Amino acid sequence: MAEDDTEHPPTDETPPTDAPPSEPERPRRRRRWLMITAGAVAFLLVAAGVTLWIAYRKLDGNITTDSATDRLLAELEAERPSRSSGAAGARNILLIGSDDRSGANSPYGGQPGTQRSDTTILLHLAADRKHATAVSIPRDVMVAVPSCEKPDGSRSKPGTTQFNWAFELGGPACSIRTVEQLSGIRVDHYVILDFSGFKTMVDAIGGVEVCVPQPIHDKDAKLDLAAGRQVLHGEQALGYVRVRESLGDGSDTQRMGRQQQFLASLIRKVQSQGVLLNPTKLWPVLDAATSSVKADAGLSSLGALYDLTQDLRDVPSPNVVFLTAPRRPYRYDSDRDEFVQPQTTQLFTALREDRQIAVRPPGSTPAPDAGTSPGSVAASDEATASPSASASPTFEGRTADVDTCAQH
């Protein structure tokens, strides 16, 4: 049989070989790492979100709401100043330092279950958030205290007594109503801090610097301090703001001055060291603050407290003013105080109208016919004002930017 010499057309079939990959190996590997990285980032974001939520819930849960006081105040709403009686947007917060001796405070002696407000400060935060005024109300000043509901459900009789008795008679609600009646100012919020809470707060910011004018050796106050600059921590800080008999002239007036200086120093430290902007510094402060205070429902959440701290942070320290409501020895008992009029009325009127309070250093002599800036009131506990309640008297006080140590 003859061979077939016919030429056949080439076919598409080729011998099997190792086919090259459909795409380069390097891009495939890069895509795989991108997917792994994206997954890791997503996991970290979720983990961070969960951590922040847990932290928020913890801090928010630390705060104690004083629902009993809220209830009592709601029942007596008709007797309180109108919410529209002051400047729109301004906030008035009553800071109450309780000397409760129960629980963690029992080492300080006294009868458990009894408490008075040894420190009471009315904080006015201006509507424009550009100035703030903190007015200390003397604990021994004689005031008209309304009928208040006692802890046992009975009611006290209205009468004239020293201010800090209001807290013992009817708790925060009685103190708030007393302040509102004597000032005409609506208290929007209140915060209560006891001995243990105060120490915790001071330790959380790493102590507060004060200027001790003379050596202090006071066993009762647990103080043993040399004169000069001192950074005080929990127990020493508490003793310093409480001590009275062994420092200065032993008066409550000087003690209130030291408390104001202490708060001014605290504000300077928080602002200068950026505590509110540094998460590592802010966390212990928030944890201490939320664990230490009792507040009304409108302020007893982390969000509300954070908003308040932001408002205070934005106020320039020269515009944060501390002063004591004008007082003098009570005419019937020199161991008690009474308000000086018309200066006290002028002060509270200025706050209701949201006017800035200008002050001069304690112990200084006011300049004759010294003028004040528009919209401001200068303040003093001396009877130098005209009888008009709308006049501008001269009060003594201090601002948060003044370092008292630098003045010595």
Coordinates of C-alpha atoms in Angstrom, one line a residue, residues 40-405:
A40 CA -7.2 43.1 61.2
V41 CA -8.1 46.8 61.1
A42 CA -11.8 46.0 61.2
F43 CA -11.3 43.8 64.2
L44 CA -9.3 46.4 66.0
L45 CA -11.9 49.1 65.3
V46 CA -14.7 46.8 66.6
A47 CA -12.5 45.9 69.7
A48 CA -11.8 49.6 70.3
G49 CA -15.5 50.4 70.0
V50 CA -16.5 47.7 72.4
T51 CA -13.8 48.8 74.9
L52 CA -15.0 52.4 74.7
W53 CA -18.5 51.3 75.2
I54 CA -17.6 49.3 78.2
A55 CA -15.6 52.2 79.6
Y56 CA -18.5 54.6 79.0
R57 CA -20.9 52.3 80.7
K58 CA -18.6 51.9 83.7
L59 CA -18.1 55.6 84.1
D60 CA -21.8 56.4 83.5
G61 CA -22.8 53.7 86.0
N62 CA -20.5 55.2 88.7
I63 CA -22.7 58.3 89.1
T64 CA -25.3 58.3 91.8
T65 CA -28.5 60.1 91.0
D66 CA -30.1 61.8 94.0
S67 CA -33.7 61.0 93.0
A68 CA -35.1 61.7 96.5
T69 CA -34.0 65.3 96.3
D70 CA -35.3 65.6 92.8
R71 CA -38.7 64.4 94.0
L72 CA -38.8 66.9 96.9
L73 CA -37.9 69.8 94.6
A74 CA -40.5 68.7 92.0
E75 CA -43.2 68.7 94.7
L76 CA -42.3 72.3 95.7
E77 CA -41.9 73.6 92.2
A78 CA -44.4 76.4 92.8
E79 CA -42.2 77.8 95.6
R80 CA -39.0 78.0 93.5
P81 CA -37.8 80.8 91.3
S82 CA -39.0 80.6 87.7
R83 CA -36.6 78.9 85.2
S84 CA -37.0 82.1 83.0
S85 CA -36.2 84.5 85.8
G86 CA -32.5 84.6 84.9
A87 CA -30.5 85.0 81.7
A88 CA -31.3 82.5 79.0
G89 CA -28.5 79.9 78.6
A90 CA -26.8 80.7 81.9
R91 CA -26.5 77.8 84.4
N92 CA -26.4 77.9 88.2
I93 CA -25.0 74.9 89.9
L94 CA -24.9 74.4 93.7
L95 CA -21.7 72.6 94.9
I96 CA -22.3 71.1 98.3
G97 CA -19.5 69.7 100.5
S98 CA -21.0 67.3 103.0
D99 CA -19.4 66.5 106.3
D100 CA -21.3 63.2 106.5
R101 CA -19.5 60.9 109.0
S102 CA -21.0 57.6 108.0
G103 CA -19.5 54.8 106.0
A104 CA -16.0 55.6 104.6
N105 CA -16.2 59.0 106.4
S106 CA -16.5 57.5 109.9
P107 CA -12.8 57.9 110.7
Y108 CA -13.4 61.7 110.9
G109 CA -15.5 61.3 114.1
G110 CA -18.9 62.6 114.8
Q111 CA -22.2 60.8 114.9
P112 CA -22.9 58.6 111.9
G113 CA -25.9 59.7 109.9
T114 CA -25.7 63.4 110.8
Q115 CA -24.4 65.8 108.2
R116 CA -24.0 69.5 107.5
S117 CA -22.9 71.4 104.5
D118 CA -19.6 72.9 105.7
T119 CA -18.9 74.1 102.2
T120 CA -21.5 75.5 99.8
I121 CA -20.6 77.3 96.6
L122 CA -23.0 78.7 94.1
L123 CA -21.4 78.4 90.6
H124 CA -22.8 80.7 87.9
L125 CA -21.7 79.8 84.4
A126 CA -22.5 82.7 82.0
A127 CA -24.7 82.2 79.0
D128 CA -21.8 83.0 76.7
R129 CA -19.5 80.6 78.5
K130 CA -16.8 83.3 78.7
H131 CA -17.0 83.9 82.4
A132 CA -17.9 82.1 85.6
T133 CA -18.5 83.2 89.2
A134 CA -18.2 81.0 92.3
V135 CA -19.8 82.5 95.4
S136 CA -19.1 80.8 98.8
I137 CA -22.0 81.0 101.2
P138 CA -20.8 81.2 104.8
R139 CA -21.8 78.1 106.8
D140 CA -22.5 80.2 109.9
V141 CA -24.5 83.0 108.3
M142 CA -28.0 83.4 109.8
V143 CA -30.7 82.9 107.1
A144 CA -34.4 82.1 106.9
V145 CA -34.7 78.4 106.3
P146 CA -38.1 77.2 105.0
S147 CA -40.1 74.3 106.3
C148 CA -38.3 71.2 104.9
E149 CA -39.1 67.4 104.9
K150 CA -36.8 65.6 107.3
P151 CA -35.3 62.2 106.6
D152 CA -38.0 60.5 108.8
G153 CA -40.8 62.1 106.7
S154 CA -41.8 64.7 109.2
R155 CA -41.4 68.5 108.5
S156 CA -39.3 71.1 110.2
K157 CA -40.6 74.5 111.2
P158 CA -39.5 77.5 109.2
G159 CA -37.2 79.8 111.1
T160 CA -34.0 81.8 111.2
T161 CA -30.9 79.7 111.8
Q162 CA -27.3 79.2 110.6
F163 CA -27.2 78.2 107.0
N164 CA -25.5 74.8 107.3
W165 CA -28.3 73.6 109.5
A166 CA -30.6 73.5 106.4
F167 CA -28.6 70.5 105.1
E168 CA -28.9 68.6 108.4
L169 CA -32.6 69.4 108.7
G170 CA -33.7 68.5 105.2
G171 CA -30.7 67.5 103.1
P172 CA -29.8 69.0 99.7
A173 CA -33.4 69.9 98.9
C174 CA -33.5 72.2 102.0
S175 CA -30.2 73.8 101.2
I176 CA -31.2 74.4 97.6
R177 CA -34.5 76.0 98.6
T178 CA -32.8 78.2 101.2
V179 CA -30.2 79.4 98.6
E180 CA -33.0 80.1 96.1
Q181 CA -35.1 82.1 98.6
L182 CA -32.2 84.3 99.8
S183 CA -30.8 84.9 96.3
G184 CA -33.8 84.7 93.9
I185 CA -31.6 82.5 91.7
R186 CA -32.9 79.3 90.2
V187 CA -30.5 76.4 91.0
D188 CA -30.4 74.4 87.8
H189 CA -28.2 71.5 89.0
Y190 CA -26.5 70.4 92.2
V191 CA -23.5 68.2 93.0
I192 CA -22.7 66.7 96.5
L193 CA -19.2 65.7 97.4
D194 CA -18.2 64.2 100.8
F195 CA -14.8 63.8 102.4
S196 CA -13.8 60.5 100.7
G197 CA -14.9 61.8 97.3
F198 CA -12.8 65.0 97.7
K199 CA -9.7 63.0 98.5
T200 CA -10.3 60.7 95.5
M201 CA -10.6 63.7 93.2
V202 CA -7.5 65.4 94.4
D203 CA -5.4 62.2 94.0
A204 CA -6.8 61.6 90.5
I205 CA -5.1 64.8 89.2
G206 CA -1.9 64.1 91.1
G207 CA -2.3 66.6 93.9
V208 CA -2.9 70.3 94.0
E209 CA -0.2 73.0 94.8
V210 CA -1.0 75.5 97.5
C211 CA 1.0 78.2 99.4
V212 CA 1.1 77.6 103.1
P213 CA 1.6 80.9 104.8
Q214 CA 2.9 79.5 108.1
P215 CA 3.8 76.0 109.4
I216 CA 0.7 73.9 110.3
H217 CA 0.7 71.3 113.0
D218 CA -2.9 70.2 113.6
K219 CA -3.5 66.7 114.9
D220 CA -7.3 66.9 114.4
A221 CA -6.9 67.9 110.8
K222 CA -4.1 65.4 110.2
L223 CA -1.8 68.2 109.0
D224 CA 1.9 68.6 109.5
L225 CA 3.1 71.1 106.9
A226 CA 6.1 73.4 106.6
A227 CA 5.5 76.9 105.3
G228 CA 5.8 77.6 101.5
R229 CA 4.8 75.8 98.4
Q230 CA 3.3 72.4 98.9
V231 CA 1.7 69.9 96.7
L232 CA -1.1 68.4 98.7
H233 CA -2.6 65.0 98.1
G234 CA -5.8 63.4 99.4
E235 CA -5.7 63.4 103.2
Q236 CA -3.5 66.5 103.4
A237 CA -5.6 68.4 100.9
L238 CA -8.8 67.6 102.8
G239 CA -7.2 68.7 106.1
Y240 CA -6.0 72.0 104.5
V241 CA -9.4 73.0 103.2
R242 CA -11.1 72.0 106.5
V243 CA -8.6 73.4 109.1
R244 CA -9.7 76.5 110.9
E245 CA -8.5 76.9 114.5
S246 CA -4.8 76.4 113.9
L247 CA -4.4 78.6 110.9
G248 CA -4.8 82.3 110.5
D249 CA -7.4 84.0 112.8
G250 CA -9.4 80.8 113.1
S251 CA -12.4 82.3 111.3
D252 CA -14.6 80.5 108.7
T253 CA -14.0 83.5 106.5
Q254 CA -10.3 82.7 106.1
R255 CA -11.1 79.0 105.6
M256 CA -13.4 79.9 102.7
G257 CA -10.6 82.0 101.3
R258 CA -8.3 79.0 101.4
Q259 CA -10.9 76.8 99.8
Q260 CA -11.3 79.3 96.9
Q261 CA -7.5 79.4 96.5
F262 CA -7.4 75.7 96.4
L263 CA -10.0 75.5 93.7
A264 CA -8.3 78.2 91.7
S265 CA -5.0 76.2 91.8
L266 CA -6.9 73.0 90.8
I267 CA -8.4 74.8 87.8
R268 CA -4.9 76.1 86.7
K269 CA -3.4 72.6 86.9
V270 CA -6.2 71.0 84.9
Q271 CA -6.0 73.7 82.2
S272 CA -2.2 74.0 82.1
Q273 CA -1.5 70.2 81.9
G274 CA -4.1 69.5 79.3
V275 CA -5.9 66.9 81.5
L276 CA -9.2 67.3 79.6
L277 CA -7.4 66.7 76.3
N278 CA -5.2 63.8 77.3
P279 CA -7.0 60.4 77.5
T280 CA -4.4 58.8 79.8
K281 CA -4.8 61.7 82.2
L282 CA -8.5 62.2 81.7
W283 CA -9.6 58.6 82.5
P284 CA -8.6 58.5 86.2
V285 CA -10.1 62.0 86.6
L286 CA -13.4 60.9 85.1
D287 CA -13.4 57.7 87.0
A288 CA -12.8 59.5 90.3
A289 CA -15.3 62.3 89.5
T290 CA -18.1 59.9 88.6
S291 CA -17.4 57.7 91.6
S292 CA -17.3 60.5 94.1
V293 CA -20.3 62.7 93.4
K294 CA -24.0 62.5 93.8
A295 CA -26.0 64.8 91.5
D296 CA -29.5 65.6 90.2
A297 CA -30.9 63.6 87.3
G298 CA -30.0 66.3 84.8
L299 CA -26.3 66.1 85.7
S300 CA -25.9 62.5 86.7
S301 CA -24.7 61.1 83.4
L302 CA -21.3 61.0 81.9
G303 CA -22.4 63.0 78.9
A304 CA -23.8 65.8 81.1
L305 CA -20.7 65.9 83.3
Y306 CA -18.5 65.9 80.2
D307 CA -20.5 68.8 78.7
L308 CA -20.1 70.7 81.9
T309 CA -16.3 70.2 82.0
Q310 CA -16.1 71.3 78.4
D311 CA -18.0 74.5 79.3
L312 CA -15.7 75.2 82.2
R313 CA -12.6 74.4 80.2
D314 CA -13.5 77.1 77.7
V315 CA -13.7 79.8 80.3
P316 CA -10.4 81.8 80.5
S317 CA -8.9 81.5 84.0
P318 CA -8.8 85.3 84.5
N319 CA -12.6 85.2 84.0
V320 CA -13.2 82.6 86.7
V321 CA -14.0 84.6 89.8
F322 CA -14.2 83.4 93.4
L323 CA -15.7 85.5 96.2
T324 CA -17.6 85.1 99.5
A325 CA -21.1 86.5 99.8
P326 CA -20.7 89.8 101.9
R327 CA -20.9 89.0 105.6
R328 CA -20.1 90.4 109.0
P329 CA -20.6 89.3 112.6
Y330 CA -24.2 88.7 113.5
R331 CA -25.5 91.5 115.6
Y332 CA -27.0 89.2 118.2
D333 CA -24.2 86.6 118.4
S334 CA -20.6 87.4 117.3
D335 CA -20.0 83.7 116.7
R336 CA -22.4 83.8 113.8
D337 CA -22.6 85.8 110.6
E338 CA -25.1 87.9 108.8
F339 CA -25.2 89.2 105.2
V340 CA -24.2 92.8 104.5
Q341 CA -26.9 94.7 102.7
P342 CA -27.4 96.1 100.1
Q343 CA -24.2 94.5 98.7
T344 CA -25.5 90.9 99.0
T345 CA -28.6 91.8 97.1
Q346 CA -26.6 93.6 94.5
L347 CA -24.4 90.6 94.0
F348 CA -27.2 88.1 93.5
T349 CA -29.0 90.6 91.2
A350 CA -25.9 90.8 89.0
L351 CA -25.8 87.1 88.8
R352 CA -29.4 86.8 87.9
E353 CA -28.8 89.3 85.1
D354 CA -25.7 87.4 84.0
R355 CA -23.4 90.3 84.5
Q356 CA -19.7 89.7 84.9
I357 CA -18.4 90.2 88.5
A358 CA -15.1 92.1 88.8
V359 CA -13.1 91.7 92.0
R360 CA -10.2 93.2 93.8
P361 CA -7.6 91.3 95.9
P362 CA -8.7 90.5 99.5
G363 CA -7.4 93.0 102.0
S364 CA -6.8 95.7 99.3
T365 CA -8.3 99.2 99.6
P366 CA -10.7 100.1 96.8
A367 CA -9.7 103.1 94.7
P368 CA -11.9 106.2 95.2
D369 CA -14.6 106.4 92.5
A370 CA -13.1 103.4 90.8
G371 CA -15.1 102.7 87.7
T372 CA -16.0 99.3 86.4
S373 CA -16.2 97.9 82.9
P374 CA -19.5 97.9 81.1
G375 CA -21.7 95.0 82.2
S376 CA -19.5 94.2 85.2
V377 CA -19.8 94.6 88.9
A378 CA -16.9 95.0 91.3
A379 CA -17.5 93.4 94.7
S380 CA -16.5 93.8 98.4
D381 CA -17.7 93.0 101.9
E382 CA -17.3 96.6 103.0
A383 CA -20.2 98.9 103.1
T384 CA -19.0 101.2 100.4
A385 CA -21.9 100.9 98.0
S386 CA -24.8 103.2 97.5
P387 CA -28.2 102.0 98.9
S388 CA -29.5 101.2 95.4
A389 CA -29.8 97.4 94.8
S390 CA -28.7 98.0 91.2
A391 CA -25.5 99.9 92.1
S392 CA -22.1 98.6 91.5
P393 CA -20.4 98.0 94.9
T394 CA -16.8 96.9 95.4
F395 CA -16.4 93.3 96.5
E396 CA -13.2 91.4 97.5
G397 CA -12.4 88.3 95.6
R398 CA -9.9 86.5 93.4
T399 CA -9.5 85.1 90.0
A400 CA -8.3 81.6 89.0
D401 CA -5.3 82.9 87.2
V402 CA -3.7 84.4 90.3
D403 CA -1.0 82.2 91.9
T404 CA -1.1 83.1 95.6
C405 CA 2.3 81.5 96.1

